[in-house]
Coordinates of C-alpha atoms in Angstrom, one line a residue:
M322 CA 23.4 -22.3 -5.5
Q323 CA 24.0 -26.2 -3.4
P324 CA 21.8 -27.5 -0.7
V325 CA 23.2 -27.9 2.9
Q326 CA 23.7 -31.6 3.0
E327 CA 21.0 -32.2 7.0
N328 CA 23.9 -32.9 9.2
K329 CA 24.1 -37.0 10.6
M330 CA 21.8 -34.9 14.0
G331 CA 18.6 -34.1 12.3
V332 CA 18.4 -37.8 10.1
K333 CA 20.1 -40.9 11.8
P334 CA 18.0 -42.7 14.0
I335 CA 18.2 -41.7 17.6
P336 CA 19.6 -45.0 19.0
S337 CA 22.8 -45.3 17.2
L338 CA 22.9 -41.9 16.8
V339 CA 23.0 -41.3 21.2
L340 CA 25.5 -44.4 21.4
S341 CA 27.7 -43.3 18.2
M342 CA 28.2 -39.6 19.1
S343 CA 28.5 -40.8 23.2
F344 CA 30.8 -44.1 23.0
P345 CA 33.6 -42.4 21.6
I346 CA 33.3 -39.4 24.5
M347 CA 32.5 -41.9 27.3
L348 CA 35.8 -44.9 26.1
S349 CA 37.5 -41.2 26.5
M350 CA 36.6 -39.9 30.1
L351 CA 36.7 -44.0 30.9
V352 CA 40.3 -43.4 29.7
Q353 CA 40.6 -40.3 31.9
A354 CA 39.6 -41.4 34.9
L355 CA 41.8 -44.1 34.7
Y356 CA 44.6 -41.4 34.5
N357 CA 43.3 -40.4 37.7
I358 CA 43.2 -42.8 39.3
V359 CA 46.6 -44.6 38.6
D360 CA 47.9 -41.2 39.2
S361 CA 46.7 -40.5 42.3
M362 CA 48.0 -44.3 43.2
F363 CA 51.6 -43.6 41.8
V364 CA 51.3 -40.9 44.4
S365 CA 49.8 -42.7 47.8
H366 CA 52.3 -45.0 47.2
Y367 CA 54.9 -42.0 46.9
S368 CA 53.5 -40.9 51.1
Q369 CA 50.1 -40.4 52.2
Q370 CA 50.9 -37.0 52.5
A371 CA 51.2 -36.4 49.0
L372 CA 48.2 -37.7 48.9
T373 CA 46.6 -35.9 50.9
A374 CA 48.7 -32.5 49.3
V375 CA 46.7 -33.5 45.7
T376 CA 44.0 -33.7 47.3
L377 CA 43.8 -30.6 49.1
A378 CA 45.2 -28.8 45.9
F379 CA 42.1 -29.9 44.2
P380 CA 39.8 -27.6 44.8
M381 CA 41.2 -25.5 42.7
Q382 CA 42.4 -27.2 40.3
N383 CA 38.3 -28.0 39.8
L384 CA 38.0 -24.1 39.4
L385 CA 40.7 -24.5 36.1
I386 CA 38.1 -27.4 34.9
A387 CA 35.0 -25.2 35.2
V388 CA 36.0 -22.8 33.5
S389 CA 37.2 -24.3 30.3
V390 CA 34.2 -26.9 31.1
G391 CA 31.8 -24.2 31.4
T392 CA 33.1 -22.0 27.6
S393 CA 33.1 -25.3 25.8
V394 CA 30.0 -26.5 27.1
G395 CA 28.4 -22.5 26.1
V396 CA 30.4 -22.8 22.4
N397 CA 29.4 -26.6 22.2
S398 CA 25.8 -25.7 22.8
L399 CA 25.6 -22.5 20.2
L400 CA 27.7 -24.7 17.6
S401 CA 24.9 -27.4 17.2
R402 CA 22.0 -25.1 17.2
K403 CA 23.6 -23.3 14.6
L404 CA 23.8 -25.8 12.8
G405 CA 20.9 -27.2 13.5
A406 CA 19.6 -23.9 12.2
K407 CA 22.2 -23.9 9.5
D408 CA 23.4 -20.4 10.0
I409 CA 27.1 -21.7 9.9
T410 CA 28.4 -17.9 10.1
S411 CA 27.1 -17.7 13.4
A412 CA 28.0 -21.6 14.2
R413 CA 31.6 -20.8 12.5
K414 CA 32.0 -17.4 15.2
A415 CA 30.9 -19.5 18.4
A416 CA 33.9 -21.4 17.6
G417 CA 36.2 -18.6 16.7
N418 CA 34.7 -16.6 20.0
G419 CA 35.0 -19.6 22.4
L420 CA 39.0 -19.4 21.3
T421 CA 39.7 -16.4 22.1
L422 CA 37.5 -16.8 25.2
S423 CA 40.2 -19.8 26.7
V424 CA 42.8 -17.9 25.5
I425 CA 41.4 -14.6 28.0
S426 CA 41.0 -17.2 31.0
W427 CA 43.8 -18.7 30.7
A428 CA 46.0 -15.8 31.8
F429 CA 43.7 -15.0 34.3
F430 CA 44.6 -18.5 35.8
A431 CA 48.6 -18.3 35.5
F432 CA 48.1 -15.0 37.2
I433 CA 46.4 -16.4 40.0
G434 CA 49.1 -19.6 39.8
L435 CA 52.2 -17.2 39.9
F436 CA 50.8 -15.3 42.8
F437 CA 48.2 -16.9 45.7
S438 CA 48.9 -21.0 45.2
K439 CA 50.6 -20.9 48.4
T440 CA 47.9 -19.0 50.3
F441 CA 45.1 -21.2 48.7
V442 CA 46.9 -24.2 50.2
S443 CA 47.3 -22.3 53.8
F444 CA 44.3 -22.2 54.3
F445 CA 43.8 -25.2 55.4
T446 CA 46.9 -25.9 57.3
N447 CA 49.9 -24.7 58.4
D448 CA 51.9 -27.9 57.7
P449 CA 54.7 -27.0 56.2
E450 CA 55.0 -30.6 54.1
L451 CA 51.8 -30.7 53.4
I452 CA 51.8 -26.8 52.2
T453 CA 54.9 -27.1 50.1
M454 CA 54.1 -30.1 48.0
G455 CA 49.7 -28.5 47.7
T456 CA 51.9 -24.9 46.0
Q457 CA 54.2 -27.0 43.6
Y458 CA 50.4 -28.8 42.5
I459 CA 48.7 -26.4 42.4
S460 CA 50.8 -23.2 40.7
I461 CA 52.4 -25.9 37.7
C462 CA 48.8 -26.8 36.7
L463 CA 47.3 -22.4 36.7
I464 CA 50.3 -21.9 35.2
F465 CA 50.9 -24.3 32.7
S466 CA 46.6 -24.4 31.5
L467 CA 46.8 -22.9 28.1
G468 CA 46.7 -26.6 27.0
L469 CA 44.2 -27.3 28.5
F470 CA 42.1 -24.6 27.7
I471 CA 42.7 -25.0 24.3
D472 CA 42.4 -28.6 24.1
I473 CA 38.8 -28.5 26.0
I474 CA 37.1 -25.6 23.2
C475 CA 38.8 -27.4 20.1
E476 CA 36.8 -31.4 21.5
R477 CA 33.7 -29.5 22.1
I478 CA 33.8 -27.3 19.3
L479 CA 34.2 -31.2 16.6
Q480 CA 31.7 -32.5 18.9
G481 CA 29.2 -29.8 18.4
T482 CA 30.0 -30.7 14.2
G483 CA 28.7 -34.6 14.9
D484 CA 32.7 -35.8 15.2
T485 CA 33.1 -37.9 18.6
I486 CA 35.7 -40.6 16.7
H487 CA 38.4 -37.2 16.9
P488 CA 38.3 -36.0 20.6
M489 CA 38.4 -39.5 22.2
I490 CA 41.6 -39.8 19.9
I491 CA 42.9 -36.6 21.2
Q492 CA 41.8 -37.2 25.0
S493 CA 43.0 -40.9 25.5
T494 CA 46.3 -39.9 23.9
G495 CA 46.5 -37.3 26.4
A496 CA 45.4 -39.7 29.3
I497 CA 48.2 -42.5 28.1
V498 CA 51.4 -39.9 28.0
N499 CA 50.6 -38.9 31.5
I500 CA 49.7 -41.9 32.6
L501 CA 53.6 -43.1 31.1
L502 CA 54.7 -39.7 32.2
D503 CA 54.1 -40.2 36.1
P504 CA 56.3 -43.3 37.3
I505 CA 58.9 -41.9 35.9
L506 CA 59.1 -38.3 37.3
I507 CA 56.9 -38.6 40.7
F508 CA 60.0 -41.7 41.0
G509 CA 62.4 -40.6 39.4
L510 CA 62.8 -43.5 37.0
F511 CA 65.1 -44.1 33.9
G512 CA 67.7 -41.0 35.2
M513 CA 65.3 -38.7 36.2
P514 CA 65.4 -36.5 39.0
R515 CA 62.8 -37.6 42.0
M516 CA 60.1 -34.4 41.8
G517 CA 57.1 -36.5 43.8
V518 CA 53.9 -34.3 43.2
M519 CA 55.4 -32.0 41.1
G520 CA 56.5 -34.6 38.9
A521 CA 52.2 -35.5 38.9
A522 CA 51.9 -32.0 38.3
I523 CA 54.6 -31.4 34.6
A524 CA 53.5 -34.7 33.9
T525 CA 49.5 -33.3 33.6
V526 CA 50.4 -30.3 31.8
F527 CA 53.2 -31.9 29.4
A528 CA 50.4 -34.7 28.1
Q529 CA 47.9 -31.5 28.3
H530 CA 50.1 -29.6 25.3
I531 CA 50.2 -32.6 23.6
S532 CA 46.7 -33.1 23.1
T533 CA 46.1 -30.0 22.5
V534 CA 48.6 -29.8 19.5
L535 CA 46.2 -33.1 17.8
A536 CA 43.5 -31.3 19.0
I537 CA 43.9 -27.8 16.8
Y538 CA 45.2 -30.0 14.0
Y539 CA 41.4 -31.9 14.0
V540 CA 39.5 -29.0 14.5
R541 CA 41.6 -27.2 11.4
R542 CA 40.9 -30.0 9.0
N543 CA 36.8 -29.9 9.6
K544 CA 35.1 -29.0 6.5
E545 CA 32.0 -27.2 8.9
I546 CA 34.1 -25.2 11.3
V547 CA 36.2 -23.3 8.7
L548 CA 37.9 -20.5 11.3
K549 CA 39.4 -16.8 9.9
K550 CA 40.2 -14.3 11.5
S551 CA 37.6 -12.5 12.2
S552 CA 35.9 -16.0 13.8
F553 CA 38.7 -14.8 16.6
R554 CA 37.5 -11.3 17.2
L555 CA 34.8 -11.2 20.2
E556 CA 31.8 -10.5 18.7
K557 CA 29.0 -9.3 22.2
Q558 CA 25.7 -10.7 21.0
T559 CA 28.6 -14.4 20.4
V560 CA 29.7 -14.2 23.5
K561 CA 26.5 -13.7 25.0
D562 CA 25.4 -16.6 23.9
I563 CA 28.0 -18.4 24.9
Y564 CA 27.9 -17.9 28.5
A565 CA 23.9 -17.5 28.4
V566 CA 25.1 -21.7 28.5
G567 CA 28.7 -21.4 29.8
I568 CA 28.0 -19.3 33.4
P569 CA 25.8 -21.1 34.5
T570 CA 28.1 -24.2 33.8
I571 CA 30.8 -22.5 35.1
I572 CA 29.1 -21.9 38.2
M573 CA 28.2 -25.6 38.7
Q574 CA 31.2 -26.6 38.4
A575 CA 32.9 -24.0 40.5
I576 CA 30.3 -25.0 43.7
G577 CA 32.1 -28.2 43.8
T578 CA 35.5 -25.9 44.4
I579 CA 33.6 -24.5 46.8
L580 CA 32.1 -27.7 48.3
I581 CA 35.3 -29.7 47.8
T582 CA 37.2 -26.9 49.9
S583 CA 34.6 -27.2 52.4
L584 CA 34.5 -31.1 52.6
N585 CA 38.1 -31.0 53.6
K586 CA 38.3 -28.4 56.2
I587 CA 35.7 -30.9 57.8
L588 CA 37.0 -33.6 56.8
I589 CA 40.5 -32.7 58.4
G590 CA 38.6 -32.1 61.6
F591 CA 38.5 -35.6 61.8
S592 CA 41.7 -36.9 61.0
T593 CA 44.1 -36.1 57.8
S594 CA 43.7 -40.3 56.9
A595 CA 39.9 -39.2 56.5
V596 CA 40.5 -36.5 53.4
A597 CA 43.2 -38.7 52.1
V598 CA 40.0 -41.6 51.8
F599 CA 37.9 -38.5 50.6
G600 CA 40.1 -38.4 48.1
I601 CA 40.8 -41.8 47.0
Y602 CA 36.3 -41.9 46.9
F603 CA 36.6 -39.0 44.0
R604 CA 39.4 -40.5 42.1
L605 CA 37.4 -43.6 41.7
Q606 CA 33.7 -42.7 41.1
S607 CA 35.3 -40.6 38.3
F608 CA 35.6 -43.7 36.7
I609 CA 31.9 -44.7 37.7
F610 CA 30.7 -40.9 36.1
M611 CA 32.9 -39.5 33.8
P612 CA 31.0 -42.1 30.9
V613 CA 28.0 -40.9 32.3
F614 CA 29.3 -37.0 31.5
G615 CA 30.2 -38.6 28.4
L616 CA 27.0 -39.4 27.8
N617 CA 25.5 -36.3 29.3
T618 CA 28.5 -34.4 25.7
G619 CA 27.3 -36.5 23.2
M620 CA 23.3 -36.1 24.3
I621 CA 24.2 -31.8 24.4
P622 CA 25.0 -31.1 20.5
V623 CA 21.6 -34.1 19.6
I624 CA 19.3 -31.9 21.6
G625 CA 20.8 -29.0 20.6
Y626 CA 21.2 -29.8 16.9
N627 CA 17.3 -31.1 17.0
Y628 CA 16.0 -28.2 19.2
G629 CA 17.6 -26.1 16.2
A630 CA 16.3 -28.3 13.7
R631 CA 12.0 -28.3 15.7
K632 CA 12.2 -31.8 15.8
P633 CA 10.5 -33.3 19.1
K634 CA 10.5 -36.5 19.1
R635 CA 14.1 -36.6 18.4
I636 CA 15.2 -34.6 21.9
T637 CA 12.3 -36.8 23.7
A638 CA 13.8 -40.1 22.5
T639 CA 17.6 -38.6 23.0
I640 CA 16.7 -38.7 27.0
K641 CA 15.2 -41.8 27.0
V642 CA 18.7 -43.8 25.3
G643 CA 20.8 -41.5 27.9
L644 CA 17.8 -42.8 30.9
V645 CA 19.1 -46.9 30.3
V646 CA 22.3 -46.0 29.6
A647 CA 23.0 -43.9 32.6
I648 CA 21.3 -45.9 35.1
T649 CA 23.1 -49.1 33.8
I650 CA 26.3 -47.9 34.6
M651 CA 25.0 -46.3 37.9
G652 CA 24.3 -49.4 38.6
I653 CA 26.8 -50.9 38.5
G654 CA 29.0 -48.8 39.9
T655 CA 26.2 -48.9 42.8
A656 CA 27.5 -52.5 43.1
L657 CA 31.0 -52.3 43.5
F658 CA 30.8 -49.7 45.6
M659 CA 29.2 -51.5 48.0
L660 CA 30.6 -55.5 47.1
F661 CA 33.7 -54.2 47.3
P662 CA 35.4 -51.0 49.5
H663 CA 38.2 -53.2 50.6
I664 CA 39.3 -53.9 47.4
L665 CA 39.1 -50.6 45.8
L666 CA 40.9 -48.6 48.5
S667 CA 44.0 -51.3 49.1
W668 CA 45.3 -50.5 45.8
F669 CA 45.7 -47.2 46.7
D670 CA 48.0 -48.7 49.6
A671 CA 45.5 -47.9 51.7
T672 CA 46.4 -47.7 56.2
P673 CA 43.9 -50.0 58.1
E674 CA 41.8 -46.8 59.7
M675 CA 41.8 -45.4 55.9
I676 CA 39.8 -48.8 54.9
A677 CA 38.0 -48.4 57.8
I678 CA 36.8 -45.1 57.4
G679 CA 36.4 -45.7 53.6
T680 CA 34.4 -48.8 53.7
V681 CA 31.5 -47.0 55.1
A682 CA 32.2 -43.3 53.4
M683 CA 31.8 -45.8 49.4
Q684 CA 28.8 -48.0 50.8
R685 CA 27.5 -44.5 51.5
I686 CA 28.0 -42.1 49.1
S687 CA 27.0 -44.8 46.2
M688 CA 23.1 -45.1 47.6
G689 CA 22.4 -41.9 45.9
F690 CA 24.4 -43.2 42.6
V691 CA 21.4 -43.8 40.4
F692 CA 19.6 -40.6 40.8
A693 CA 22.6 -39.3 40.2
G694 CA 22.8 -40.6 37.0
V695 CA 19.4 -39.6 36.1
S696 CA 19.5 -36.0 37.0
I697 CA 22.9 -35.7 34.5
V698 CA 21.0 -36.8 31.3
L699 CA 17.9 -34.5 32.0
I700 CA 20.8 -31.9 32.7
A701 CA 21.7 -32.2 28.8
L702 CA 18.4 -31.4 27.8
F703 CA 18.6 -28.3 29.9
Q704 CA 22.8 -27.2 28.2
G705 CA 21.3 -28.7 25.2
M706 CA 18.7 -26.4 25.0
G707 CA 20.2 -23.0 25.7
Y708 CA 18.4 -23.3 29.2
G709 CA 21.7 -23.7 31.1
Y710 CA 20.6 -21.4 34.3
L711 CA 18.8 -24.8 35.2
S712 CA 21.5 -26.6 35.8
M713 CA 23.1 -24.4 37.9
I714 CA 20.4 -24.0 40.0
N715 CA 20.2 -27.7 40.6
S716 CA 24.4 -28.2 40.9
V717 CA 24.0 -24.8 43.5
S718 CA 20.7 -26.2 45.5
R719 CA 22.3 -30.3 45.6
Q720 CA 26.2 -29.1 46.7
L721 CA 25.4 -26.0 48.7
V722 CA 21.9 -26.2 49.7
F723 CA 21.7 -29.6 50.2
L724 CA 24.8 -31.6 51.2
L725 CA 27.2 -28.9 52.9
P726 CA 24.2 -28.2 55.6
A727 CA 23.4 -32.2 56.1
A728 CA 27.5 -32.9 55.6
Y729 CA 28.6 -30.1 59.2
L730 CA 25.3 -31.3 60.7
L731 CA 25.8 -34.4 60.6
G732 CA 29.3 -34.6 61.2
K733 CA 29.2 -32.7 64.0
Y734 CA 26.4 -33.7 66.5
V735 CA 26.2 -37.7 64.7
G736 CA 30.2 -38.2 63.7
L737 CA 32.6 -39.1 60.7
D738 CA 30.4 -42.0 59.9
A739 CA 27.0 -40.4 59.5
L740 CA 28.8 -37.5 57.8
W741 CA 29.0 -39.8 54.6
Y742 CA 24.6 -39.4 54.2
S743 CA 24.9 -36.6 52.8
F744 CA 26.0 -37.5 49.9
F745 CA 23.0 -39.8 49.5
I746 CA 20.5 -37.2 50.5
S747 CA 21.3 -34.4 48.7
E748 CA 21.3 -36.9 45.3
L749 CA 17.7 -37.7 46.0
A750 CA 16.8 -34.4 47.1
S751 CA 18.5 -33.2 43.3
F752 CA 16.9 -35.5 41.4
T753 CA 13.3 -34.3 42.7
L754 CA 14.5 -30.7 41.8
T755 CA 15.9 -32.1 38.2
L756 CA 12.0 -33.6 37.8
Y757 CA 9.9 -30.6 38.4
F758 CA 12.9 -28.8 36.3
F759 CA 12.5 -31.4 33.4
R760 CA 8.5 -31.1 33.5
K761 CA 8.3 -28.0 33.7
I762 CA 10.7 -27.8 30.4
Y763 CA 8.9 -30.6 28.6
K764 CA 5.3 -29.2 28.8
T765 CA 6.1 -25.6 27.9
K766 CA 8.9 -26.3 25.2
I767 CA 8.8 -29.7 23.9
K768 CA 5.6 -30.9 23.9
T769 CA 4.5 -27.4 22.2
M770 CA 6.9 -27.4 19.3
T771 CA 6.6 -28.0 16.1
A772 CA 8.4 -28.1 13.3

């Protein structure tokens, strides 16, 4: 019997391994962030009402992404740990069960999209135009979300085996298709009807399904994960292991839905321009945060594999490389938001009122970027080692304990300009909590580890 060949995640020098694993993901996420910005730019040029409607709809879309990303992170962590322990059968079971869970999740969101889209949008406003546009956008994104679920799971399966090139191709292809379709369907070019936000939603789900076709093709070609019919049959222990990391990640992401919903509710009390500015900021900050999340994604399988293989020095080396990269990216992002907010806002056809609100908002929010970058890197350690609940505690604290109360109190008693300081306050507090968890994990699980 031939010995199992060592995966590159267990032997390749850490700096080049982390960068080679992360860079393709970071690049594809940059393309995705660029799509988010371009998409919002097209929508904003259609009308400010359209941009506001999409911003109000975003929390529900974020919940959809939360479940898909959370499940896929659980699959990625479990699969890489099993590969590190040379348990190939269990690794393949993790991949197959993840795909089955993604189909079940899609069915749930399709039901929500069919029957509750209008109810959700009506929570924020009684403006008929906003309700109509928001409902159209949400319902299409939810009902036709199967492509998103399958795509994200397949990408994480590939990443869990150390393949980050094909996920980059998959995600970049979808984003490029989306960018090309947006102006055609939103503004009605080349003989197509002018569909506004409905066109933006159609472009999104169509591109997701293009990505899915590519994703399935590459998974079928992967030599380490050969899926059989038995792999798709749900197994209690496998599902439990997936969601041990997946559920905390879902909660972390889903809390973002609660946060954005609540902030939109607070901001709309000041003006629709404040809501639109928040929507613009959210798209722009993704261009800074997405590469760091890509770094996080690239680090998780490296950490998981070496945790399974009992190689503590490679785990700590991975964290050090991640910190250097994340702090550099976030430092650049802070400088851009501090020095050029008016230029960034002008891309979205911002009104003078939006520029006045947005300049203050972007400068004050960006004060916490570097702290956020460090936290994201350390969270990769928790997720890669299977301690997803620590990430969940951190996320709940950051958004619901620190950010939301601070935003409410500052907005109510000081004013809109002061409200934006709540983001810096929450990032600093979250950073402190993350360091505490890291020291605890390092002392009890990494420092005492023997190969």
